[in-house]
Amino acid sequence: MAANQLEDVVQRWRTTEDFKPEDHELFLNAGHTCIAQGDYTQLLDFIKEEANQISNVITDQLICILLIIGRAQSTLQKSWDRGMFNTLCMKSLREPLLQVQLDREANMTEISPLWNFATEIMAILAVIQQSLPKILFYPLRGKEDTISEKDGFHLNESRACMAYLLFVQLIAIEVLPAVFSPVFVLQCNMEYINLLLSRKDESWILKGLDLHVKSLERVTDCSLPVELLELKPFHEVPKNLITIMIDCPIQHLRGKSLAVFQLFIEKLNGEAKHTFFRRIMKTSHHAGVESIIIKNIKNQVERCRKSAYDDSWFEGTPLISLLRETLILPQGHETDLLHGMDRVMESLNLLRYLLIQERKISTGIWTDLCHIADSYTKLLRLCLSMSKSYYGTELKRLREDKKIKAKEFKEASGKRSVQSLLVKPETLDNMPCEAQDKVLQCALVTYDLMESLVVHIEEITEDSQK
């Protein structure tokens, strides 16, 4: 009876595109009954049919099929082509599971069908593959020539989803042997993290960030060696994090990327941090990112000065070499101080902190530190003088124009106000009069603050020379 019902549903599937909810229910019930009676051949033949595998609607239907077949895992292990079933499971990891939110905590009232589906898929793969870590960490070699580049990329996407389910959602985590070290797991997962973060899709990016966090959390602080930074994924993942921090339009993804970026820094050992900081300062070309690195340099120096923390990479000669590359104005006297405000302010705070600490407890870098401070502040004073003069003149002209031609200001300001002066993310000359006035005033206040820090730094060095 069940076999006849299943045959009716299968024939309807083959002849119509409108597969109704009641047909799904009938398919499930008939399938369960067939499997309970040991008659699953018809189901397996149906899945094997190429036309059904490439159907545009196969994804939804595949969920039903695999949930049924999952009840017969032990029988499948003996009786059916594992390769075919493995292919179907891996395709299901990529679509739909990689495309949807699977956070169990987001639906506390009820467990979603997709969550159950993900659990079934991982359980089935554990049976037919015998080892999920083998799929993730040791993909079979020697088969590269037998699959196309596109299929290989899709397999990596499926593995990325598997890593997410295993390490973030903890589905089938019990099959992961304790022998794998946290550093090894991180190293293997970085390829999948990079793949997920390189996409401009919220669900992919979020999975990549979550996987990165879970992979890092088990790693001991200050333990990742500098050699890892030579591996390609350890180049690409920080670059992708920075891209998300700067360019992603979704605020919570930007914030989470920053948190993950900082967590990654905390896991690097001293030499790796030193190398990583130099690399980012040379390649990021973004004042906000550079300010994060400079703040981290200050934090590392502060730790080194505590008796319980010893790191020679942030004291003495290594520190001075890092400061010489960091405490500079990238465009010299033409540096846009308003655009680079974050970097400049953190640089001045770092200089002031180092001078005060070195004056209290000498570590032998005072002379070099004073030279760096003198070179930096002299050039910064020149930039400040030029910028304050320019912005002050523009503010004065703006207010004079407003008094003289208040009614015509909108028209005139487009021609006479500050020309092509960059203020993130738009140019000043495109702003209304009130906004221009506010920006110019804020710029002058910022420059005054920078100048006060410069004066303080100069006072520290001068007092010590007396």
Coordinates of C-alpha atoms in Angstrom, one line a residue:
M1 CA 0.0 0.0 0.0
A2 CA 2.8 2.4 1.0
A3 CA 4.7 1.5 -2.1
N4 CA 1.7 2.3 -4.3
Q5 CA 1.2 5.7 -2.6
L6 CA 4.9 6.5 -3.1
E7 CA 4.6 5.6 -6.7
D8 CA 1.7 7.9 -7.2
V9 CA 3.6 10.9 -5.6
V10 CA 6.7 10.2 -7.6
Q11 CA 4.7 10.1 -10.9
R12 CA 3.1 13.4 -9.9
W13 CA 6.5 14.9 -9.3
R14 CA 7.7 13.9 -12.7
T15 CA 4.7 15.3 -14.5
T16 CA 4.0 18.6 -12.7
E17 CA 5.9 21.6 -11.3
D18 CA 3.2 22.3 -8.7
F19 CA 4.2 19.9 -5.8
K20 CA 1.6 20.8 -3.1
P21 CA 2.1 20.7 0.7
E22 CA -0.2 17.7 1.0
D23 CA 2.0 15.9 -1.6
H24 CA 5.0 16.6 0.6
E25 CA 3.2 15.1 3.6
L26 CA 2.0 12.1 1.6
F27 CA 5.6 11.6 0.3
L28 CA 7.0 11.7 3.8
N29 CA 4.4 9.3 5.3
A30 CA 4.7 6.8 2.4
G31 CA 8.5 7.0 2.5
H32 CA 8.6 6.4 6.3
T33 CA 6.3 3.4 5.9
C34 CA 8.4 1.9 3.0
I35 CA 11.6 2.2 5.0
A36 CA 10.0 0.7 8.1
Q37 CA 9.0 -2.3 5.9
G38 CA 12.5 -2.5 4.5
D39 CA 11.4 -1.4 1.0
Y40 CA 13.5 1.7 0.2
T41 CA 14.7 0.7 -3.4
Q42 CA 12.1 3.0 -5.1
L43 CA 13.3 6.0 -3.0
L44 CA 16.9 5.4 -3.9
D45 CA 16.2 4.9 -7.6
F46 CA 14.3 8.2 -7.6
I47 CA 17.2 10.1 -6.0
K48 CA 19.7 8.6 -8.5
E49 CA 17.7 9.8 -11.5
E50 CA 19.8 12.7 -13.0
A51 CA 16.7 14.7 -13.9
N52 CA 15.6 14.9 -10.3
Q53 CA 19.1 15.9 -9.1
I54 CA 19.3 18.9 -11.4
S55 CA 15.7 20.1 -11.1
N56 CA 15.2 23.7 -10.2
V57 CA 13.0 22.7 -7.3
I58 CA 15.1 19.8 -6.1
T59 CA 16.5 21.7 -3.0
D60 CA 13.2 21.8 -1.1
Q61 CA 12.3 18.2 -2.1
L62 CA 15.7 16.9 -1.3
I63 CA 15.2 18.0 2.3
C64 CA 12.2 15.6 2.5
I65 CA 14.1 12.8 0.8
L66 CA 17.2 13.0 3.0
L67 CA 15.2 13.2 6.2
I68 CA 13.5 9.9 5.2
I69 CA 16.7 8.2 4.1
G70 CA 18.5 9.3 7.2
R71 CA 16.3 6.9 9.2
A72 CA 18.0 4.0 7.3
Q73 CA 21.6 5.0 7.8
S74 CA 22.8 1.6 8.8
T75 CA 21.1 0.0 5.8
L76 CA 22.4 2.6 3.5
Q77 CA 25.9 1.9 4.7
K78 CA 25.7 -1.6 3.4
S79 CA 23.4 -1.3 0.4
W80 CA 23.7 1.9 -1.5
D81 CA 26.3 3.8 -3.5
R82 CA 27.9 6.0 -0.9
G83 CA 29.4 8.3 -3.5
M84 CA 26.0 9.3 -4.9
F85 CA 24.6 9.9 -1.4
N86 CA 27.7 11.8 -0.3
T87 CA 27.3 14.1 -3.4
L88 CA 23.7 14.9 -2.5
C89 CA 24.6 15.7 1.1
M90 CA 27.5 17.9 0.2
K91 CA 25.2 19.8 -2.3
S92 CA 22.7 20.3 0.5
L93 CA 25.3 21.8 2.7
R94 CA 26.0 24.5 0.1
E95 CA 22.3 25.0 -0.8
P96 CA 20.2 25.7 1.2
L97 CA 22.2 25.5 4.5
L98 CA 24.9 28.0 3.5
Q99 CA 22.3 30.5 2.5
V100 CA 20.1 30.6 5.6
Q101 CA 20.4 31.5 9.3
L102 CA 20.8 28.5 11.4
D103 CA 21.3 29.9 14.9
R104 CA 19.4 27.7 17.2
E105 CA 19.1 30.4 19.8
A106 CA 17.3 32.7 17.4
N107 CA 14.3 30.3 17.5
M108 CA 14.0 29.1 21.1
T109 CA 10.3 28.4 20.8
E110 CA 10.7 25.7 18.2
I111 CA 13.5 24.0 16.3
S112 CA 13.3 24.8 12.6
P113 CA 13.1 22.1 10.0
L114 CA 16.4 23.4 8.5
W115 CA 18.1 22.8 11.9
N116 CA 16.8 19.2 11.9
F117 CA 17.9 18.9 8.3
A118 CA 21.4 20.1 9.1
T119 CA 21.6 17.6 12.0
E120 CA 20.5 14.8 9.7
I121 CA 23.0 15.7 7.0
M122 CA 25.9 15.8 9.5
A123 CA 24.8 12.5 11.0
I124 CA 24.5 10.8 7.6
L125 CA 27.9 12.1 6.4
A126 CA 29.5 10.8 9.6
V127 CA 28.2 7.3 8.7
I128 CA 29.0 7.2 5.0
Q129 CA 32.3 9.1 5.3
Q130 CA 33.2 7.6 8.7
S131 CA 35.1 10.8 9.6
L132 CA 34.0 14.4 9.3
P133 CA 37.5 15.7 10.2
K134 CA 38.8 13.8 7.2
I135 CA 36.4 15.7 4.9
L136 CA 37.4 19.1 6.5
F137 CA 41.1 18.7 7.3
Y138 CA 42.3 16.0 4.8
P139 CA 40.3 16.3 1.6
L140 CA 41.2 13.5 -0.7
R141 CA 44.1 14.3 -2.9
G142 CA 44.7 12.8 -6.4
K143 CA 41.1 13.6 -7.5
E144 CA 41.8 17.2 -8.6
D145 CA 41.9 16.2 -12.3
T146 CA 38.6 14.3 -12.1
I147 CA 36.5 17.4 -11.1
S148 CA 36.1 20.7 -12.7
E149 CA 37.3 23.9 -11.1
K150 CA 33.7 25.0 -10.5
D151 CA 32.8 21.7 -8.8
G152 CA 35.9 22.0 -6.7
F153 CA 35.0 25.5 -5.6
H154 CA 31.5 24.3 -4.7
L155 CA 32.9 21.5 -2.6
N156 CA 35.0 24.0 -0.7
E157 CA 31.8 26.0 0.0
S158 CA 30.1 22.8 1.3
R159 CA 33.1 22.1 3.5
A160 CA 32.9 25.7 4.8
C161 CA 29.3 25.1 5.8
M162 CA 30.3 21.8 7.4
A163 CA 33.0 23.6 9.5
Y164 CA 30.4 26.2 10.5
L165 CA 27.9 23.5 11.6
L166 CA 30.6 21.6 13.5
F167 CA 32.4 24.4 15.3
V168 CA 29.8 27.1 15.7
Q169 CA 26.5 25.3 16.0
L170 CA 28.3 22.2 17.5
I171 CA 26.3 19.8 15.4
A172 CA 28.1 16.4 15.5
I173 CA 30.9 18.0 17.5
E174 CA 31.1 14.7 19.5
V175 CA 32.8 13.1 16.4
L176 CA 35.7 15.5 16.5
P177 CA 38.7 13.8 18.1
A178 CA 40.4 15.6 21.0
V179 CA 43.8 15.0 19.3
F180 CA 43.4 18.1 17.0
S181 CA 45.0 21.1 18.6
P182 CA 43.3 24.5 18.5
V183 CA 46.0 25.9 16.4
F184 CA 45.7 23.1 13.8
V185 CA 41.9 23.6 13.7
L186 CA 42.3 27.3 13.2
Q187 CA 44.9 26.8 10.4
C188 CA 42.6 24.4 8.6
N189 CA 39.5 26.5 9.1
M190 CA 41.2 29.7 7.8
E191 CA 40.6 28.6 4.2
Y192 CA 36.9 28.2 4.8
I193 CA 36.8 31.5 6.8
N194 CA 38.4 33.3 3.9
L195 CA 36.0 31.8 1.4
L196 CA 33.0 32.9 3.5
L197 CA 34.3 36.5 4.2
S198 CA 35.1 37.1 0.6
R199 CA 31.4 37.0 -0.4
K200 CA 29.2 40.0 -0.2
D201 CA 26.3 38.2 1.3
E202 CA 25.2 38.8 4.9
S203 CA 24.6 35.1 5.7
W204 CA 28.0 34.1 4.4
I205 CA 29.9 36.9 6.1
L206 CA 28.1 36.2 9.4
K207 CA 29.0 32.5 9.2
G208 CA 32.6 33.4 8.4
L209 CA 32.9 35.7 11.4
D210 CA 31.3 33.2 13.7
L211 CA 33.6 30.4 12.5
H212 CA 36.6 32.7 12.9
V213 CA 35.6 33.6 16.5
K214 CA 35.0 29.9 17.5
S215 CA 38.3 28.9 15.9
L216 CA 40.2 31.6 17.8
E217 CA 38.5 31.2 21.2
R218 CA 40.2 27.9 21.8
V219 CA 43.6 29.2 21.0
T220 CA 45.7 30.4 23.9
D221 CA 46.4 34.2 24.0
C222 CA 49.8 35.3 22.6
S223 CA 50.5 31.9 21.2
L224 CA 50.2 32.0 17.4
P225 CA 53.7 31.9 15.8
V226 CA 54.9 34.4 13.1
E227 CA 55.3 31.5 10.6
L228 CA 51.5 31.3 10.3
L229 CA 51.4 34.8 8.8
E230 CA 53.3 33.5 5.8
L231 CA 50.3 31.3 4.8
K232 CA 48.0 32.7 2.2
P233 CA 44.8 32.5 4.3
F234 CA 46.5 34.4 7.1
H235 CA 47.2 37.2 4.6
E236 CA 43.7 37.2 3.1
V237 CA 41.4 36.9 6.1
P238 CA 42.7 40.1 7.8
K239 CA 42.4 41.9 4.5
N240 CA 38.8 40.7 4.2
L241 CA 38.0 41.8 7.8
I242 CA 39.4 45.2 7.1
T243 CA 37.3 45.5 3.9
I244 CA 34.2 44.6 5.8
M245 CA 35.1 47.1 8.6
I246 CA 35.5 49.9 6.0
D247 CA 33.1 49.2 3.2
C248 CA 30.2 46.9 4.5
P249 CA 26.9 48.8 4.6
I250 CA 25.6 46.6 7.5
Q251 CA 26.6 48.1 10.8
H252 CA 26.5 45.0 13.0
L253 CA 28.8 43.2 10.5
R254 CA 31.3 46.1 10.6
G255 CA 31.3 46.1 14.4
K256 CA 31.7 42.3 14.6
S257 CA 34.5 42.4 12.1
L258 CA 36.4 44.9 14.3
A259 CA 35.9 42.6 17.3
V260 CA 37.2 39.6 15.4
F261 CA 40.1 41.6 14.1
Q262 CA 41.1 42.5 17.6
L263 CA 40.6 38.9 18.8
F264 CA 43.0 37.7 16.1
I265 CA 45.6 40.2 17.3
E266 CA 45.3 39.0 20.9
K267 CA 46.1 35.4 19.8
L268 CA 49.4 36.4 18.0
N269 CA 52.7 36.0 19.9
G270 CA 55.0 39.0 20.3
E271 CA 57.0 38.5 17.1
A272 CA 53.8 37.8 15.1
K273 CA 52.2 40.9 16.5
H274 CA 55.3 43.0 15.6
T275 CA 55.2 41.6 12.0
F276 CA 51.5 41.9 11.7
F277 CA 51.4 45.6 12.8
R278 CA 54.1 46.5 10.3
R279 CA 52.2 44.8 7.5
I280 CA 48.9 46.5 8.2
M281 CA 50.5 49.9 8.6
K282 CA 52.0 49.5 5.1
T283 CA 49.0 48.1 3.4
S284 CA 45.7 49.3 4.9
H285 CA 45.9 53.0 3.7
H286 CA 43.0 53.8 6.1
A287 CA 43.5 56.1 9.1
G288 CA 40.9 54.3 11.2
V289 CA 42.5 50.9 10.8
E290 CA 46.0 52.4 11.4
S291 CA 44.7 54.0 14.6
I292 CA 43.7 50.6 15.8
I293 CA 47.2 49.2 15.2
I294 CA 48.8 52.2 17.0
K295 CA 46.5 51.7 20.0
N296 CA 47.5 48.0 20.1
I297 CA 51.2 49.0 20.0
K298 CA 50.6 51.1 23.1
N299 CA 48.8 48.3 24.8
Q300 CA 51.7 45.9 24.1
V301 CA 54.2 48.3 25.4
E302 CA 52.1 48.7 28.5
R303 CA 52.0 45.0 29.0
C304 CA 55.7 44.7 28.5
R305 CA 56.4 47.2 31.3
K306 CA 54.5 45.0 33.8
S307 CA 56.7 42.5 35.6
A308 CA 54.4 39.6 34.8
Y309 CA 54.6 40.1 31.1
D310 CA 57.8 39.8 29.1
D311 CA 58.0 40.5 25.4
S312 CA 61.2 41.7 23.9
W313 CA 59.5 42.6 20.6
F314 CA 57.9 45.7 22.2
E315 CA 60.9 47.2 24.0
G316 CA 64.4 48.4 23.0
T317 CA 65.5 48.2 19.4
P318 CA 62.5 46.2 18.0
L319 CA 60.2 48.8 19.4
I320 CA 62.2 51.8 18.1
S321 CA 62.3 50.2 14.6
L322 CA 58.5 49.7 14.7
L323 CA 57.9 53.3 15.9
R324 CA 60.1 54.7 13.0
E325 CA 57.8 53.0 10.5
T326 CA 54.6 53.9 12.4
L327 CA 55.0 57.5 13.7
I328 CA 55.0 59.3 10.4
L329 CA 52.8 61.4 8.3
P330 CA 52.2 59.3 5.1
Q331 CA 52.0 62.3 2.7
G332 CA 54.5 64.5 4.5
H333 CA 53.5 68.2 4.7
E334 CA 50.6 67.5 2.3
T335 CA 48.9 65.1 4.7
D336 CA 45.2 65.7 5.1
L337 CA 45.0 66.0 8.9
L338 CA 41.2 66.0 9.1
H339 CA 41.0 62.8 7.1
G340 CA 43.8 61.2 9.1
M341 CA 42.7 62.5 12.5
D342 CA 42.3 59.0 14.0
R343 CA 45.9 58.0 13.2
V344 CA 47.4 61.4 14.2
M345 CA 45.6 61.4 17.6
E346 CA 46.6 57.9 18.5
S347 CA 50.2 58.6 17.4
L348 CA 50.4 61.6 19.6
N349 CA 48.9 59.7 22.6
L350 CA 51.4 56.9 22.0
L351 CA 54.4 59.3 21.9
R352 CA 53.2 61.1 25.0
Y353 CA 52.8 57.8 26.9
L354 CA 56.2 56.4 25.9
L355 CA 58.0 59.6 26.8
I356 CA 56.3 59.8 30.3
Q357 CA 57.0 56.1 31.0
E358 CA 60.6 56.3 29.7
R359 CA 61.2 59.3 31.9
K360 CA 59.9 57.4 35.0
I361 CA 61.7 54.1 34.3
S362 CA 64.5 54.2 31.7
T363 CA 64.8 51.2 29.3
G364 CA 67.5 52.8 27.2
I365 CA 65.4 54.2 24.3
W366 CA 65.1 57.8 25.5
T367 CA 67.5 59.3 22.9
D368 CA 65.9 57.5 20.0
L369 CA 62.5 58.3 21.3
C370 CA 63.2 62.0 21.5
H371 CA 64.5 62.0 17.9
I372 CA 61.3 60.3 16.7
A373 CA 59.2 62.7 18.6
D374 CA 61.1 65.7 17.4
S375 CA 60.9 64.6 13.7
Y376 CA 57.2 63.8 14.0
T377 CA 56.1 67.0 15.8
K378 CA 58.1 69.3 13.6
L379 CA 56.4 68.0 10.5
L380 CA 53.0 67.9 12.2
R381 CA 53.4 71.6 13.3
L382 CA 54.0 72.5 9.7
C383 CA 50.9 70.7 8.6
L384 CA 48.9 72.2 11.4
S385 CA 50.0 75.7 10.5
M386 CA 49.0 75.2 6.9
S387 CA 45.7 73.5 7.7
K388 CA 44.6 76.0 10.4
S389 CA 45.4 78.9 8.1
Y390 CA 43.4 77.4 5.2
Y391 CA 40.4 76.3 7.2
G392 CA 40.4 79.6 9.1
T393 CA 40.4 81.6 5.9
E394 CA 37.6 79.5 4.5
L395 CA 35.5 79.9 7.6
K396 CA 35.9 83.6 7.5
R397 CA 35.0 83.8 3.9
L398 CA 32.0 81.6 4.4
R399 CA 30.6 83.8 7.1
E400 CA 31.3 87.0 5.1
D401 CA 29.4 85.6 2.1
K402 CA 26.5 84.7 4.4
K403 CA 26.2 88.2 5.6
I404 CA 26.6 89.8 2.2
K405 CA 24.4 87.5 0.1
A406 CA 22.3 85.5 2.4
K407 CA 19.5 84.9 -0.1
E408 CA 21.9 83.9 -2.9
F409 CA 24.2 81.8 -0.7
K410 CA 23.1 78.4 -2.0
E411 CA 23.9 79.4 -5.5
A412 CA 27.1 81.2 -4.7
S413 CA 28.5 78.6 -2.3
G414 CA 28.7 76.0 -5.0
K415 CA 31.2 78.2 -6.8
R416 CA 32.8 80.1 -4.0
S417 CA 32.9 77.8 -1.0
V418 CA 35.8 75.5 -0.3
Q419 CA 36.7 73.7 -3.5
S420 CA 37.2 69.9 -3.5
L421 CA 38.1 69.7 0.2
L422 CA 37.5 66.0 1.2
V423 CA 35.4 65.4 4.2
K424 CA 34.3 61.7 4.6
P425 CA 32.2 60.7 2.8
E426 CA 31.3 63.8 0.7
T427 CA 33.0 67.0 -0.4
L428 CA 32.5 70.2 1.6
D429 CA 31.4 72.3 -1.3
N430 CA 28.3 70.0 -1.7
M431 CA 27.1 70.7 1.9
P432 CA 24.6 73.3 3.0
C433 CA 25.9 76.5 4.5
E434 CA 25.3 75.5 8.1
A435 CA 27.0 72.1 7.6
Q436 CA 30.0 73.7 6.1
D437 CA 30.3 76.1 9.0
K438 CA 30.1 73.2 11.5
V439 CA 32.7 71.1 9.7
L440 CA 35.1 74.0 9.5
Q441 CA 34.7 74.8 13.2
C442 CA 35.1 71.1 14.1
A443 CA 38.3 71.0 12.0
L444 CA 39.8 74.0 13.8
V445 CA 38.9 72.5 17.2
T446 CA 40.5 69.2 16.2
Y447 CA 43.7 71.1 15.1
D448 CA 43.8 72.9 18.4
L449 CA 43.6 69.6 20.3
M450 CA 46.4 68.2 18.1
E451 CA 48.5 71.2 18.8
S452 CA 47.9 71.0 22.6
L453 CA 49.3 67.4 22.5
V454 CA 52.3 68.5 20.5
V455 CA 53.0 71.2 23.0
H456 CA 52.7 68.7 25.9
I457 CA 55.2 66.3 24.1
E458 CA 57.6 69.1 23.5
E459 CA 57.4 70.2 27.2
I460 CA 58.3 66.6 28.3
T461 CA 61.4 66.4 26.1
E462 CA 62.5 69.9 27.0
D463 CA 62.1 69.4 30.8
S464 CA 64.2 66.3 30.6
Q465 CA 67.0 68.1 28.8
K466 CA 67.3 70.8 31.5

